[in-house]
């Protein structure tokens, strides 16, 4: 079986990569440049793919900056609410996951991948509605209807806490990659901590830090 991983270079997708290496005969990675402020994440994704010898394709979708408001793309405080939707965090990028998964679904057909793997998670809910399984299920159905395919979208982390995600990385021999390479920080900080790289203050860092200390306690 072959899988295509939507790979950002962050903690979650790096854990998925480690998991997939142990669960598929063949894997490839697809990564996106969307003008993210934390583009260090993408640089790290390239390094990680080289280290574990995974073929990676990088797709430029930086036109997204002309279409949406997000504190991940333009200036703005990632700790505030989204300027277009008060219920969502400022870091939300409208339709980012739909776009990533739609493009991944196109490429999966070309490389004959049976599964697409994404690190979205609804447990330690970051406030992104497009990370929920309900959304993924509906998109999977829609994309397969549109292409007459039966490609599954697999979400190994969907119901795990961040601490459990650290444990899964350890069980799949990729904890070192997580701590020494993966970047998740919304501010793209390259400060090295016990729990990995990050500013320690943005929502992504707070979640990662809390999860790490819960993980080492158990
Ligand atoms: Zn941070």
Short mmCIF file of C-alpha atoms and ligand atoms in Angstrom, two decimals:
data_model
loop_
_atom_site.label_atom_id
_atom_site.label_comp_id
_atom_site.label_asym_id
_atom_site.label_seq_id
_atom_site.Cartn_x
_atom_site.Cartn_y
_atom_site.Cartn_z
CA UNK A 1 0.00 0.00 0.00
CA UNK A 2 1.16 3.50 -0.84
CA UNK A 3 0.37 6.67 1.10
CA UNK A 4 0.76 10.37 0.40
CA UNK A 5 1.37 12.55 3.46
CA UNK A 6 0.37 16.17 3.70
CA UNK A 7 3.59 17.26 5.35
CA UNK A 8 4.16 20.68 6.90
CA UNK A 9 7.28 19.91 8.90
CA UNK A 10 5.40 20.52 12.14
CA UNK A 11 5.10 18.16 15.09
CA UNK A 12 1.86 16.51 14.00
CA UNK A 13 2.71 15.77 10.38
CA UNK A 14 6.23 14.63 11.33
CA UNK A 15 4.65 12.16 13.76
CA UNK A 16 2.36 10.99 10.93
CA UNK A 17 5.42 10.51 8.72
CA UNK A 18 7.06 8.30 11.36
CA UNK A 19 3.84 6.35 11.82
CA UNK A 20 3.35 5.92 8.07
CA UNK A 21 6.90 4.63 7.60
CA UNK A 22 5.95 1.71 9.84
CA UNK A 23 2.51 1.15 8.33
CA UNK A 24 2.92 1.48 4.54
CA UNK A 25 5.16 -0.12 1.97
CA UNK A 26 5.73 3.19 0.25
CA UNK A 27 5.19 6.84 1.20
CA UNK A 28 5.62 10.23 -0.44
CA UNK A 29 5.14 13.71 0.98
CA UNK A 30 3.38 16.79 -0.36
CA UNK A 31 4.12 20.20 1.19
CA UNK A 32 2.73 23.65 0.53
CA UNK A 33 4.19 27.12 0.44
CA UNK A 34 1.34 29.51 1.15
CA UNK A 35 3.39 32.49 2.28
CA UNK A 36 3.20 31.28 5.88
CA UNK A 37 5.11 33.54 8.28
CA UNK A 38 6.58 30.42 9.86
CA UNK A 39 8.17 29.26 6.59
CA UNK A 40 10.98 27.76 8.71
CA UNK A 41 8.49 24.88 9.08
CA UNK A 42 8.73 24.24 5.33
CA UNK A 43 12.55 24.42 5.37
CA UNK A 44 12.54 21.84 8.14
CA UNK A 45 10.15 19.64 6.17
CA UNK A 46 12.75 19.47 3.39
CA UNK A 47 15.48 18.50 5.88
CA UNK A 48 13.29 15.84 7.49
CA UNK A 49 12.38 14.27 4.13
CA UNK A 50 16.08 14.12 3.24
CA UNK A 51 17.00 12.55 6.58
CA UNK A 52 14.45 9.75 6.30
CA UNK A 53 14.74 9.50 2.53
CA UNK A 54 11.17 10.35 1.50
CA UNK A 55 10.29 11.83 -1.87
CA UNK A 56 8.70 15.26 -1.40
CA UNK A 57 6.87 17.57 -3.76
CA UNK A 58 6.44 21.24 -2.78
CA UNK A 59 3.52 23.16 -4.24
CA UNK A 60 3.44 26.94 -4.29
CA UNK A 61 0.01 28.32 -3.41
CA UNK A 62 1.15 31.74 -2.26
CA UNK A 63 -1.79 33.29 -4.14
CA UNK A 64 -3.70 32.44 -0.97
CA UNK A 65 -2.38 35.67 0.56
CA UNK A 66 -4.49 37.63 -1.95
CA UNK A 67 -7.66 35.78 -1.02
CA UNK A 68 -7.85 35.42 2.76
CA UNK A 69 -7.13 37.14 6.05
CA UNK A 70 -4.99 35.18 8.50
CA UNK A 71 -2.41 36.13 11.09
CA UNK A 72 -0.35 33.20 9.79
CA UNK A 73 0.06 34.91 6.41
CA UNK A 74 -0.07 38.64 7.02
CA UNK A 75 0.54 40.80 10.03
CA UNK A 76 -1.69 40.21 13.01
CA UNK A 77 -1.64 38.84 16.53
CA UNK A 78 -1.99 35.05 16.55
CA UNK A 79 -3.39 35.22 20.08
CA UNK A 80 -6.44 37.21 19.01
CA UNK A 81 -9.69 36.26 17.27
CA UNK A 82 -9.99 36.07 13.51
CA UNK A 83 -10.90 39.38 11.91
CA UNK A 84 -13.55 37.79 9.69
CA UNK A 85 -14.97 35.34 12.24
CA UNK A 86 -14.98 36.13 15.91
CA UNK A 87 -15.46 32.46 16.85
CA UNK A 88 -12.16 31.42 15.29
CA UNK A 89 -8.51 32.23 16.11
CA UNK A 90 -6.62 34.84 14.06
CA UNK A 91 -4.31 32.10 12.78
CA UNK A 92 -7.16 30.34 10.97
CA UNK A 93 -6.66 30.22 7.18
CA UNK A 94 -10.06 29.83 5.47
CA UNK A 95 -10.19 26.65 3.37
CA UNK A 96 -6.53 25.83 3.87
CA UNK A 97 -7.17 22.17 4.63
CA UNK A 98 -9.74 21.87 1.84
CA UNK A 99 -7.17 23.24 -0.58
CA UNK A 100 -4.31 21.08 0.73
CA UNK A 101 -6.40 17.91 0.64
CA UNK A 102 -7.93 18.66 -2.75
CA UNK A 103 -4.49 19.14 -4.29
CA UNK A 104 -3.17 16.08 -2.44
CA UNK A 105 -6.10 14.08 -3.80
CA UNK A 106 -5.16 15.11 -7.35
CA UNK A 107 -1.54 14.13 -6.83
CA UNK A 108 -2.47 10.86 -5.07
CA UNK A 109 -4.21 9.77 -8.28
CA UNK A 110 -1.08 10.51 -10.30
CA UNK A 111 1.29 8.59 -8.01
CA UNK A 112 -1.27 5.85 -7.34
CA UNK A 113 -1.49 6.37 -3.59
CA UNK A 114 -4.33 4.53 -1.85
CA UNK A 115 -4.37 6.75 1.22
CA UNK A 116 -3.76 10.40 2.04
CA UNK A 117 -2.50 11.01 5.56
CA UNK A 118 -2.99 14.27 7.40
CA UNK A 119 -2.10 15.23 10.98
CA UNK A 120 -5.30 17.10 11.75
CA UNK A 121 -6.59 16.63 15.27
CA UNK A 122 -9.76 17.60 17.09
CA UNK A 123 -8.84 16.60 20.64
CA UNK A 124 -6.60 19.45 21.76
CA UNK A 125 -8.87 21.53 19.59
CA UNK A 126 -7.04 24.53 18.16
CA UNK A 127 -10.29 26.10 17.02
CA UNK A 128 -9.94 25.17 13.36
CA UNK A 129 -13.24 23.70 12.10
CA UNK A 130 -11.47 22.17 9.08
CA UNK A 131 -9.43 19.92 11.39
CA UNK A 132 -12.46 17.96 12.57
CA UNK A 133 -13.17 14.43 11.36
CA UNK A 134 -16.66 15.42 10.29
CA UNK A 135 -15.19 17.87 7.78
CA UNK A 136 -12.59 15.35 6.60
CA UNK A 137 -15.29 12.68 6.08
CA UNK A 138 -17.38 15.02 3.97
CA UNK A 139 -14.42 16.20 1.90
CA UNK A 140 -13.27 12.62 1.33
CA UNK A 141 -16.72 11.73 0.01
CA UNK A 142 -16.87 14.82 -2.19
CA UNK A 143 -13.40 14.36 -3.70
CA UNK A 144 -13.97 10.68 -4.43
CA UNK A 145 -17.34 11.46 -6.03
CA UNK A 146 -15.66 14.07 -8.20
CA UNK A 147 -12.89 11.77 -9.43
CA UNK A 148 -14.56 8.35 -9.33
CA UNK A 149 -11.90 7.19 -6.87
CA UNK A 150 -11.78 5.53 -3.46
CA UNK A 151 -8.86 7.27 -1.80
CA UNK A 152 -9.06 7.32 1.99
CA UNK A 153 -8.06 10.30 4.09
CA UNK A 154 -6.39 8.88 7.18
CA UNK A 155 -6.05 10.97 10.34
CA UNK A 156 -3.93 9.01 12.85
CA UNK A 157 -3.89 11.86 15.40
CA UNK A 158 -7.55 12.85 15.23
CA UNK A 159 -8.50 11.70 18.74
CA UNK A 160 -5.10 11.91 20.47
CA UNK A 161 -4.04 14.52 23.00
CA UNK A 162 -0.71 16.28 22.38
CA UNK A 163 0.85 14.08 25.08
CA UNK A 164 -0.40 10.98 23.24
CA UNK A 165 1.01 12.39 19.99
CA UNK A 166 4.45 12.60 21.65
CA UNK A 167 3.99 8.97 22.77
CA UNK A 168 3.06 7.91 19.22
CA UNK A 169 6.24 9.59 17.93
CA UNK A 170 8.28 7.71 20.51
CA UNK A 171 6.60 4.41 19.57
CA UNK A 172 7.42 5.07 15.92
CA UNK A 173 11.05 6.03 16.49
CA UNK A 174 10.65 9.65 15.42
CA UNK A 175 10.76 11.53 18.72
CA UNK A 176 14.26 12.83 17.91
CA UNK A 177 12.99 14.28 14.63
CA UNK A 178 10.15 15.99 16.50
CA UNK A 179 12.41 17.53 19.13
CA UNK A 180 15.36 18.45 16.91
CA UNK A 181 13.80 19.37 13.56
CA UNK A 182 10.03 19.87 13.51
CA UNK A 183 8.70 23.41 13.86
CA UNK A 184 5.15 24.25 14.90
CA UNK A 185 5.55 27.77 16.32
CA UNK A 186 3.24 30.34 14.69
CA UNK A 187 5.97 32.93 15.08
CA UNK A 188 8.59 30.74 13.42
CA UNK A 189 10.84 31.12 16.48
CA UNK A 190 14.05 29.10 16.36
CA UNK A 191 14.50 29.11 20.12
CA UNK A 192 15.42 25.57 21.22
CA UNK A 193 13.57 24.19 24.22
CA UNK A 194 13.37 20.82 25.94
CA UNK A 195 10.08 20.22 24.07
CA UNK A 196 11.46 21.37 20.68
CA UNK A 197 11.71 24.68 18.82
CA UNK A 198 9.39 27.60 19.45
CA UNK A 199 8.68 30.91 21.15
CA UNK A 200 6.89 29.18 24.03
CA UNK A 201 4.12 31.77 24.00
CA UNK A 202 1.97 31.36 20.88
CA UNK A 203 -1.03 28.95 21.02
CA UNK A 204 0.87 26.25 19.06
CA UNK A 205 3.85 26.42 21.43
CA UNK A 206 1.65 26.40 24.55
CA UNK A 207 -0.10 23.25 23.33
CA UNK A 208 3.16 21.55 22.41
CA UNK A 209 4.89 22.48 25.67
CA UNK A 210 1.96 21.34 27.83
CA UNK A 211 1.72 18.06 25.88
CA UNK A 212 5.43 17.37 26.25
CA UNK A 213 5.43 17.76 30.02
CA UNK A 214 2.34 15.56 30.33
CA UNK A 215 4.11 12.99 28.13
CA UNK A 216 7.35 12.85 30.16
CA UNK A 217 5.39 12.71 33.44
CA UNK A 218 3.75 9.42 32.38
ZN1 LIG B 1 5.44 29.85 19.26
#
